[in-house]
Amino acid sequence: MDLDHAQLDRDHVWHPFTQQQSWCEEEPLLIERGEGSFLIDNDGRRYLDGVSSLWCNVHGHGHERIDTAVSDQLGKIAHTTMLGLSHPAAAELAGRLVDLTPPGLSRVFYSESGSTATEIALKMAFQYQQQRGGQHARRTSVCHLRDSYHGDTIGSVSVGGIDLFHSTYRPLLFRTHAAEPGDAVDLERVLAVHEEEIAAVIVEPLVQGAAGMLTHPPGYLRAVRELCDRFGVLLICDEVATGFGRTGKMFACEHEGVEPDLLCLAKGLTGGYLPLAATLATERIYEGFLGAPEQYRTFFHGHTYTGNPLACAAALASLDAFEQEQTIDRLQAKIELLWGLLAEVESMPEVTEIRGRGVMVGIDLGAHDPSLRLGHQVTLEARKRGAIIRPLSDVVVLMPPLSISEEELQSLVEIVRESIRVACAEIRPAQLAQAAA
Ligand SMILES: Cc1ncc(COP(=O)(O)O)c(C=O)c1O
């Protein structure tokens, strides 16, 4: 019997960040396969993966090296726990990550998502300050940036600043202090006023992705580091979105030579293959947790699938691919091409602004009536033309896999340009009719 997957989806699946009422009114697109920069649906139609399957695919779909690494690992074991045991892939990957990330980070704590990577960093920072004792034990709050996004668990939502996603949960959240994005003077003000209560500052370095690719001015991240040092506060860099090449360097921190105390990685860690995240810490923080078991300085946190071997094997193969395919070096020409192509899009009357860095792009269509769902209309037009994108409200996001070819990049931008033109042309009469009513 042929299953009607679309109907089963409508009947039973509850999708993330999705208004199910509208979802069920549309025909769901079912992706069955992937090949390089392309997603292939159940009717065999091919689409450019314009947002890297939610910002995580790096080397393309069906990458031979990663496929082989995962199936080799599958031949050994699919899962074993990291609680009380270890396994070779987790140990090797930890060493590789320490070598690859900014100096000073020496310890790797695994989890499965960006949300948990930041949740863990927040708990580590808090517990570290508690265990330092004395006046540090009063550091029970965290400073974050307005419009920030660090995930969906209650801790990561507490340091989130996007009202649309976060305001409902306010009564459940812990108290934080917010500073203006990209404004070092404002951060200094917040730290000066709340100096003794803040355990850590958490930032998305360079680009606040979910805020609509909001970019910080050059030198801001360095200033944040200096302020954290001046006020004795830990710096957590959330590179869940910016990590693994998206800004043109392996990590966004490298652009300003910044060494965080805690670093959060996820999304691209496995090349976009499997759920794996890592929170890296300095030796100083790690040592703050050492002691006899009965001193209870242990970090009491860990998930069933923490450090899953299949995911670690994928991550190791992805790091090999970065080296062997010189992914970061080869990306530079593509970034130049991309921003050259975007200059034309920016000159369109429908576009207010284009923001971003590297291969993280937000095409802002300006303020529109939310009921028009302009960003979504652009997505539907792009789909008809062979590209998958996903907007943040009326900001059209592009974040292709780093492996995308120059021809594919050209065709992606062309599709998006045409989709914006058509979607906006169709929506204007509707807006006029609404204004007249
Ligand atoms: C900067 C940042 N942090 C954390 C997260 C949460 O990651 P996940 O969706 O894997 O929980 C995201 C997701 O977009 C992100 O952009």
Coordinates of C-alpha atoms and ligand atoms in Angstrom, one line a residue:
M1 CA 0.0 0.0 0.0
D2 CA 1.3 3.4 -1.0
L3 CA 1.3 5.7 2.0
D4 CA 0.0 9.3 1.6
H5 CA 2.8 11.0 3.5
A6 CA 1.5 14.5 2.9
Q7 CA -1.8 13.5 4.6
L8 CA 0.0 11.7 7.4
D9 CA 2.0 14.8 8.0
R10 CA -1.0 17.0 8.1
D11 CA -2.8 14.6 10.4
H12 CA -0.1 14.0 12.9
V13 CA 3.1 16.1 12.6
W14 CA 3.5 19.3 14.6
H15 CA 6.2 21.3 12.9
P16 CA 8.8 23.6 14.6
F17 CA 8.3 27.4 14.4
T18 CA 5.2 26.8 12.3
Q19 CA 1.6 28.0 12.5
Q20 CA 0.0 24.6 11.8
Q21 CA -3.3 26.2 10.7
S22 CA -1.5 27.8 7.6
W23 CA 0.7 24.7 7.2
C24 CA -2.2 22.4 6.8
E25 CA -3.8 24.7 4.2
E26 CA -0.7 24.3 1.9
E27 CA 0.7 21.2 0.2
P28 CA 3.7 20.1 2.2
L29 CA 6.9 19.6 0.3
L30 CA 8.5 16.2 1.2
I31 CA 12.2 16.0 0.7
E32 CA 13.4 12.5 0.0
R33 CA 17.0 12.8 -1.0
G34 CA 19.9 15.2 -1.3
E35 CA 22.8 15.6 -3.7
G36 CA 25.5 18.2 -3.3
S37 CA 23.7 21.6 -3.1
F38 CA 20.4 20.1 -4.1
L39 CA 17.4 18.8 -2.2
I40 CA 15.2 16.4 -4.2
D41 CA 11.5 15.9 -3.4
N42 CA 9.4 12.8 -3.6
D43 CA 8.4 13.6 -7.2
G44 CA 12.1 13.9 -8.2
R45 CA 12.1 17.7 -8.4
R46 CA 15.4 19.4 -7.5
Y47 CA 15.8 22.5 -5.4
L48 CA 19.0 24.4 -4.5
D49 CA 19.4 24.3 -0.7
G50 CA 19.5 28.1 -0.2
V51 CA 19.6 27.9 3.6
S52 CA 21.8 24.8 4.1
S53 CA 18.9 22.9 5.6
L54 CA 18.5 25.5 8.4
W55 CA 22.1 26.8 8.4
C56 CA 23.9 23.6 9.0
N57 CA 24.9 21.8 5.8
V58 CA 28.5 22.6 4.9
H59 CA 30.0 20.3 2.3
G60 CA 26.8 19.4 0.5
H61 CA 24.4 16.5 0.8
G62 CA 25.6 13.0 0.2
H63 CA 29.2 13.9 0.7
E64 CA 31.2 10.7 0.1
R65 CA 33.7 11.1 3.0
I66 CA 31.1 11.8 5.6
D67 CA 28.7 9.1 4.3
T68 CA 31.5 6.6 4.6
A69 CA 32.6 7.7 8.0
V70 CA 29.1 7.4 9.4
S71 CA 28.6 4.0 7.8
D72 CA 32.0 2.8 9.1
Q73 CA 31.0 3.9 12.6
L74 CA 27.7 2.2 12.2
G75 CA 29.6 -1.0 11.5
K76 CA 31.2 -0.6 15.0
I77 CA 28.5 0.9 17.2
A78 CA 25.7 3.4 16.8
H79 CA 25.5 4.6 20.3
T80 CA 27.2 4.3 23.7
T81 CA 27.0 6.6 26.6
M82 CA 29.5 9.2 27.7
L83 CA 28.3 8.9 31.3
G84 CA 31.0 6.8 32.9
L85 CA 32.4 5.7 29.5
S86 CA 34.1 7.2 26.5
H87 CA 34.7 6.3 22.9
P88 CA 37.5 6.9 20.4
A89 CA 35.6 9.3 18.1
A90 CA 34.5 11.6 21.0
A91 CA 38.1 11.8 22.3
E92 CA 39.6 12.4 18.9
L93 CA 37.0 15.1 18.0
A94 CA 37.6 16.9 21.3
G95 CA 41.3 17.1 20.5
R96 CA 40.6 18.4 17.0
L97 CA 38.2 21.0 18.2
V98 CA 40.7 22.3 20.8
D99 CA 43.3 22.6 18.1
L100 CA 40.9 24.4 15.7
T101 CA 39.2 26.9 18.0
P102 CA 40.7 30.1 19.4
P103 CA 43.6 29.6 21.9
G104 CA 42.7 29.2 25.6
L105 CA 39.8 26.7 25.1
S106 CA 40.9 23.3 26.2
R107 CA 37.9 21.3 27.3
V108 CA 34.9 20.0 25.3
F109 CA 31.4 19.2 26.7
Y110 CA 29.1 17.5 24.1
S111 CA 25.4 17.8 23.6
E112 CA 23.0 17.7 20.6
S113 CA 21.8 21.2 19.6
G114 CA 22.7 24.8 19.6
S115 CA 20.1 25.4 22.4
T116 CA 21.8 22.9 24.7
A117 CA 25.2 24.2 23.8
T118 CA 24.3 27.6 25.1
E119 CA 22.2 26.3 28.0
I120 CA 25.3 24.4 29.1
A121 CA 27.6 27.4 28.7
L122 CA 25.2 29.4 30.9
K123 CA 25.0 26.8 33.6
M124 CA 28.8 26.3 33.5
A125 CA 29.3 30.1 33.9
F126 CA 26.9 30.3 36.8
Q127 CA 28.2 27.3 38.6
Y128 CA 31.8 28.4 38.1
Q129 CA 31.1 31.7 39.7
Q130 CA 29.2 30.0 42.6
Q131 CA 32.1 27.7 43.2
R132 CA 34.6 30.5 43.2
G133 CA 32.7 31.7 46.2
G134 CA 33.1 34.9 48.1
Q135 CA 31.8 38.0 46.2
H136 CA 31.7 35.9 42.9
A137 CA 28.8 33.8 44.3
R138 CA 26.7 37.0 44.0
R139 CA 27.2 36.8 40.2
T140 CA 23.8 35.1 39.5
S141 CA 22.8 37.0 36.4
V142 CA 23.8 37.1 32.7
C143 CA 24.1 39.9 30.2
H144 CA 22.9 39.4 26.7
L145 CA 22.2 41.6 23.6
R146 CA 18.8 42.8 22.5
D147 CA 17.4 40.9 19.5
S148 CA 19.7 38.0 20.3
Y149 CA 18.8 34.3 19.8
H150 CA 20.5 31.5 21.6
G151 CA 18.0 28.7 21.3
D152 CA 14.6 27.5 22.6
T153 CA 15.3 25.8 26.0
I154 CA 14.2 27.9 29.0
G155 CA 17.8 29.0 29.8
S156 CA 18.7 29.9 26.2
V157 CA 15.3 31.7 25.9
S158 CA 16.1 33.7 29.1
V159 CA 19.0 35.3 27.2
G160 CA 17.0 35.6 24.0
G161 CA 15.8 39.0 22.9
I162 CA 13.4 38.4 20.1
D163 CA 9.9 39.3 21.4
L164 CA 8.1 37.3 18.8
F165 CA 9.7 34.1 19.9
H166 CA 10.4 34.8 23.6
S167 CA 7.9 37.2 25.2
T168 CA 5.3 34.5 25.9
Y169 CA 7.7 32.7 28.2
R170 CA 8.8 35.7 30.2
P171 CA 7.2 34.5 33.5
L172 CA 9.3 31.3 33.3
L173 CA 12.6 32.9 32.6
F174 CA 15.5 34.0 34.8
R175 CA 16.4 37.6 35.2
T176 CA 19.0 39.0 32.8
H177 CA 20.4 42.4 31.8
A178 CA 20.2 43.4 28.1
A179 CA 22.6 45.6 26.2
E180 CA 22.1 47.2 22.7
P181 CA 23.6 45.1 19.9
G182 CA 26.9 46.4 18.5
D183 CA 27.1 49.3 21.1
A184 CA 30.1 48.8 23.3
V185 CA 29.3 52.0 25.3
D186 CA 25.9 50.5 26.2
L187 CA 27.5 47.2 27.3
E188 CA 29.9 49.2 29.4
R189 CA 27.0 51.0 31.1
V190 CA 25.2 47.7 31.8
L191 CA 28.3 46.1 33.2
A192 CA 29.2 49.1 35.3
V193 CA 25.7 49.3 36.9
H194 CA 25.4 45.5 37.5
E195 CA 29.1 44.7 37.9
E196 CA 28.7 42.5 40.9
E197 CA 25.8 40.4 39.8
I198 CA 26.8 39.4 36.3
A199 CA 28.4 36.0 35.8
A200 CA 28.8 36.2 32.0
V201 CA 28.1 38.1 28.8
I202 CA 26.7 36.0 25.9
V203 CA 27.0 37.2 22.3
E204 CA 26.6 35.9 18.8
P205 CA 29.9 37.2 17.4
L206 CA 29.7 39.5 14.4
V207 CA 26.2 38.5 13.1
Q208 CA 23.0 38.1 15.0
G209 CA 21.5 35.5 12.6
A210 CA 17.9 35.1 13.8
A211 CA 17.5 38.8 14.4
G212 CA 17.6 39.1 10.6
M213 CA 21.4 38.9 10.0
L214 CA 22.0 42.0 12.2
T215 CA 25.7 42.8 11.9
H216 CA 28.0 44.4 14.5
P217 CA 30.4 47.2 13.6
P218 CA 34.1 46.2 13.3
G219 CA 35.9 46.1 16.6
Y220 CA 32.8 45.5 18.6
L221 CA 33.6 41.9 19.6
R222 CA 37.1 42.9 20.6
A223 CA 35.6 45.7 22.8
V224 CA 33.2 43.1 24.4
R225 CA 36.2 40.9 25.3
E226 CA 38.0 43.9 26.8
L227 CA 35.0 44.9 28.8
C228 CA 34.5 41.4 30.1
D229 CA 38.1 41.3 31.3
R230 CA 37.8 44.8 32.9
F231 CA 34.7 43.8 34.8
G232 CA 35.8 40.2 35.7
V233 CA 32.9 38.7 33.7
L234 CA 33.1 35.5 31.5
L235 CA 32.6 35.9 27.8
I236 CA 30.4 33.2 26.1
C237 CA 30.6 33.3 22.3
D238 CA 27.7 31.5 20.6
E239 CA 29.1 30.4 17.3
V240 CA 26.2 28.0 16.6
A241 CA 25.3 29.9 13.5
T242 CA 28.6 31.7 12.6
G243 CA 30.9 28.7 13.2
F244 CA 32.4 26.4 10.6
G245 CA 33.1 29.0 7.9
R246 CA 29.9 30.9 7.6
T247 CA 31.5 34.3 8.1
G248 CA 34.4 33.5 5.8
K249 CA 36.7 32.3 8.6
M250 CA 36.4 29.0 10.5
F251 CA 35.1 30.9 13.5
A252 CA 33.8 34.5 13.6
C253 CA 35.9 35.2 16.7
E254 CA 39.0 34.9 14.5
H255 CA 38.1 38.1 12.6
E256 CA 38.9 40.1 15.8
G257 CA 41.4 37.7 17.4
V258 CA 39.0 37.1 20.3
E259 CA 39.4 34.2 22.7
P260 CA 36.1 33.5 24.6
D261 CA 35.9 31.8 27.9
L262 CA 33.2 29.5 26.6
L263 CA 32.4 28.8 23.0
C264 CA 29.2 27.2 21.7
L265 CA 29.2 25.1 18.5
A266 CA 26.5 23.1 16.8
K267 CA 24.8 23.3 13.4
G268 CA 27.8 22.9 11.1
L269 CA 29.8 20.7 13.5
T270 CA 28.9 17.5 11.7
G271 CA 28.8 19.1 8.3
G272 CA 25.0 19.3 8.8
Y273 CA 24.6 15.5 9.0
L274 CA 23.7 14.7 12.6
P275 CA 22.7 16.4 15.8
L276 CA 25.9 17.2 17.7
A277 CA 26.9 20.3 19.7
A278 CA 29.9 21.2 21.8
T279 CA 30.5 23.7 24.5
L280 CA 34.2 24.5 24.9
A281 CA 35.7 25.9 28.1
T282 CA 39.0 27.2 29.2
E283 CA 41.2 25.3 31.6
R284 CA 40.5 27.9 34.3
I285 CA 36.8 27.2 34.2
Y286 CA 37.3 23.5 34.0
E287 CA 39.5 23.5 37.1
G288 CA 36.8 25.4 39.0
F289 CA 34.8 22.2 38.8
L290 CA 37.5 19.9 40.2
G291 CA 37.4 18.4 43.7
A292 CA 36.5 15.2 45.5
P293 CA 33.1 13.7 44.6
E294 CA 31.7 14.6 48.0
Q295 CA 32.5 18.2 47.5
Y296 CA 29.8 18.2 44.8
R297 CA 31.6 20.5 42.4
T298 CA 30.6 18.2 39.6
F299 CA 28.9 19.7 36.5
F300 CA 25.6 17.9 37.0
H301 CA 24.4 17.9 33.3
G302 CA 24.4 15.3 30.5
H303 CA 22.0 13.9 28.0
T304 CA 21.3 10.3 26.9
Y305 CA 22.8 11.0 23.4
T306 CA 25.6 13.3 24.5
G307 CA 28.7 12.7 22.3
N308 CA 26.9 10.2 20.0
P309 CA 29.5 8.1 18.1
L310 CA 27.8 8.4 14.7
A311 CA 27.6 12.2 15.1
C312 CA 31.3 12.4 16.3
A313 CA 32.4 10.3 13.2
A314 CA 30.5 12.7 10.9
A315 CA 32.1 15.7 12.6
L316 CA 35.6 14.2 12.2
A317 CA 35.0 13.5 8.6
S318 CA 33.6 17.1 8.1
L319 CA 36.8 18.5 9.6
D320 CA 38.9 16.3 7.3
A321 CA 36.8 17.7 4.4
F322 CA 37.6 21.2 5.5
E323 CA 41.3 20.4 5.3
Q324 CA 41.4 18.3 2.2
E325 CA 39.0 20.4 0.1
Q326 CA 40.5 23.7 1.4
T327 CA 36.9 24.7 2.0
I328 CA 37.7 28.1 3.7
D329 CA 40.3 29.1 1.1
R330 CA 38.0 28.3 -1.8
L331 CA 35.1 30.1 -0.1
Q332 CA 36.7 33.5 -0.5
A333 CA 36.0 33.9 -4.2
K334 CA 32.4 32.7 -3.7
I335 CA 31.8 35.3 -1.0
E336 CA 33.1 38.0 -3.4
L337 CA 30.9 36.7 -6.2
L338 CA 27.9 36.5 -3.8
W339 CA 28.1 40.1 -2.6
G340 CA 28.7 41.3 -6.2
L341 CA 25.5 39.6 -7.2
L342 CA 23.7 40.9 -4.1
A343 CA 24.6 44.5 -5.1
E344 CA 22.1 44.2 -7.9
V345 CA 19.4 42.8 -5.6
E346 CA 20.0 45.6 -3.1
S347 CA 19.2 48.2 -5.9
M348 CA 15.7 46.7 -6.3
P349 CA 12.9 49.0 -5.2
E350 CA 11.4 46.1 -3.2
V351 CA 14.6 45.7 -1.1
T352 CA 15.3 48.0 1.9
E353 CA 18.7 46.7 2.9
I354 CA 21.0 43.7 2.7
R355 CA 22.9 42.7 5.8
G356 CA 25.3 39.9 6.6
R357 CA 28.8 38.6 6.4
G358 CA 30.5 35.8 4.4
V359 CA 27.7 33.5 3.3
M360 CA 25.2 34.7 5.9
V361 CA 22.8 37.0 4.1
G362 CA 19.6 38.8 5.1
I363 CA 17.6 40.6 2.4
D364 CA 15.3 43.0 4.2
L365 CA 12.0 43.7 2.4
G366 CA 11.0 46.4 4.9
A367 CA 8.0 46.6 7.2
H368 CA 4.8 45.0 5.8
D369 CA 1.5 43.9 7.2
P370 CA 2.4 40.5 8.8
S371 CA -0.8 39.0 7.4
L372 CA 0.6 39.4 3.9
R373 CA 3.4 37.0 4.8
L374 CA 5.7 38.6 2.2
G375 CA 8.8 36.6 3.2
H376 CA 6.8 33.4 3.0
Q377 CA 5.4 34.4 -0.5
V378 CA 9.0 34.9 -1.7
T379 CA 9.8 31.4 -0.4
L380 CA 6.9 29.9 -2.3
E381 CA 7.9 31.7 -5.5
A382 CA 11.5 30.5 -5.0
R383 CA 10.3 27.0 -4.6
K384 CA 8.5 27.2 -8.0
R385 CA 11.8 28.3 -9.5
G386 CA 13.9 25.5 -7.9
A387 CA 15.3 26.9 -4.6
I388 CA 14.5 26.3 -1.0
I389 CA 14.8 29.3 1.3
R390 CA 13.3 30.2 4.6
P391 CA 12.7 33.8 5.7
L392 CA 12.8 35.5 9.1
S393 CA 9.5 37.4 8.9
D394 CA 10.1 39.7 5.9
V395 CA 13.9 39.2 5.8
V396 CA 14.8 36.7 3.1
V397 CA 17.7 34.6 4.3
L398 CA 20.4 33.1 2.2
M399 CA 22.9 30.8 3.7
P400 CA 24.0 28.2 1.1
P401 CA 26.4 25.3 1.8
L402 CA 30.0 26.4 1.7
S403 CA 30.5 23.8 -1.1
I404 CA 28.0 25.5 -3.5
S405 CA 29.5 26.1 -6.9
E406 CA 29.8 29.6 -8.5
E407 CA 27.2 28.6 -11.1
E408 CA 24.8 27.4 -8.4
L409 CA 25.3 30.5 -6.4
Q410 CA 24.5 32.7 -9.5
S411 CA 21.4 30.7 -10.1
L412 CA 20.3 30.9 -6.4
V413 CA 20.6 34.7 -6.4
E414 CA 18.8 35.0 -9.7
I415 CA 15.9 32.8 -8.4
V416 CA 15.7 34.9 -5.3
R417 CA 15.7 38.2 -7.2
E418 CA 13.0 37.1 -9.5
S419 CA 11.0 35.6 -6.5
I420 CA 11.2 38.9 -4.7
R421 CA 10.0 40.8 -7.7
V422 CA 7.1 38.5 -8.4
A423 CA 6.0 38.1 -4.8
C424 CA 6.1 41.9 -4.2
A425 CA 4.2 42.6 -7.5
E426 CA 1.5 40.2 -6.4
I427 CA 1.2 41.6 -3.0
R428 CA 1.0 45.3 -3.8
P429 CA -2.5 45.2 -5.3
A430 CA -3.6 43.3 -2.2
Q431 CA -2.1 46.0 0.0
L432 CA -3.8 48.8 -2.1
A433 CA -7.2 47.0 -1.9
Q434 CA -6.7 46.7 1.9
A435 CA -5.9 50.4 2.2
A436 CA -9.0 51.3 0.2
A437 CA -11.3 49.1 2.3
Ligands
LIG1 C1 23.2 31.7 17.4 C2 22.3 30.6 17.6 N1 22.4 29.9 18.8 C3 21.6 28.9 19.1 C4 20.8 28.4 18.2 C5 19.9 27.2 18.5 O1 20.3 26.1 17.8 P1 19.4 24.8 17.7 O2 18.3 25.1 16.8 O3 20.3 23.7 17.1 O4 18.9 24.4 19.1 C6 20.7 29.0 16.9 C7 19.7 28.5 15.9 O5 19.4 29.1 14.9 C8 21.4 30.1 16.6 O6 21.3 30.8 15.5

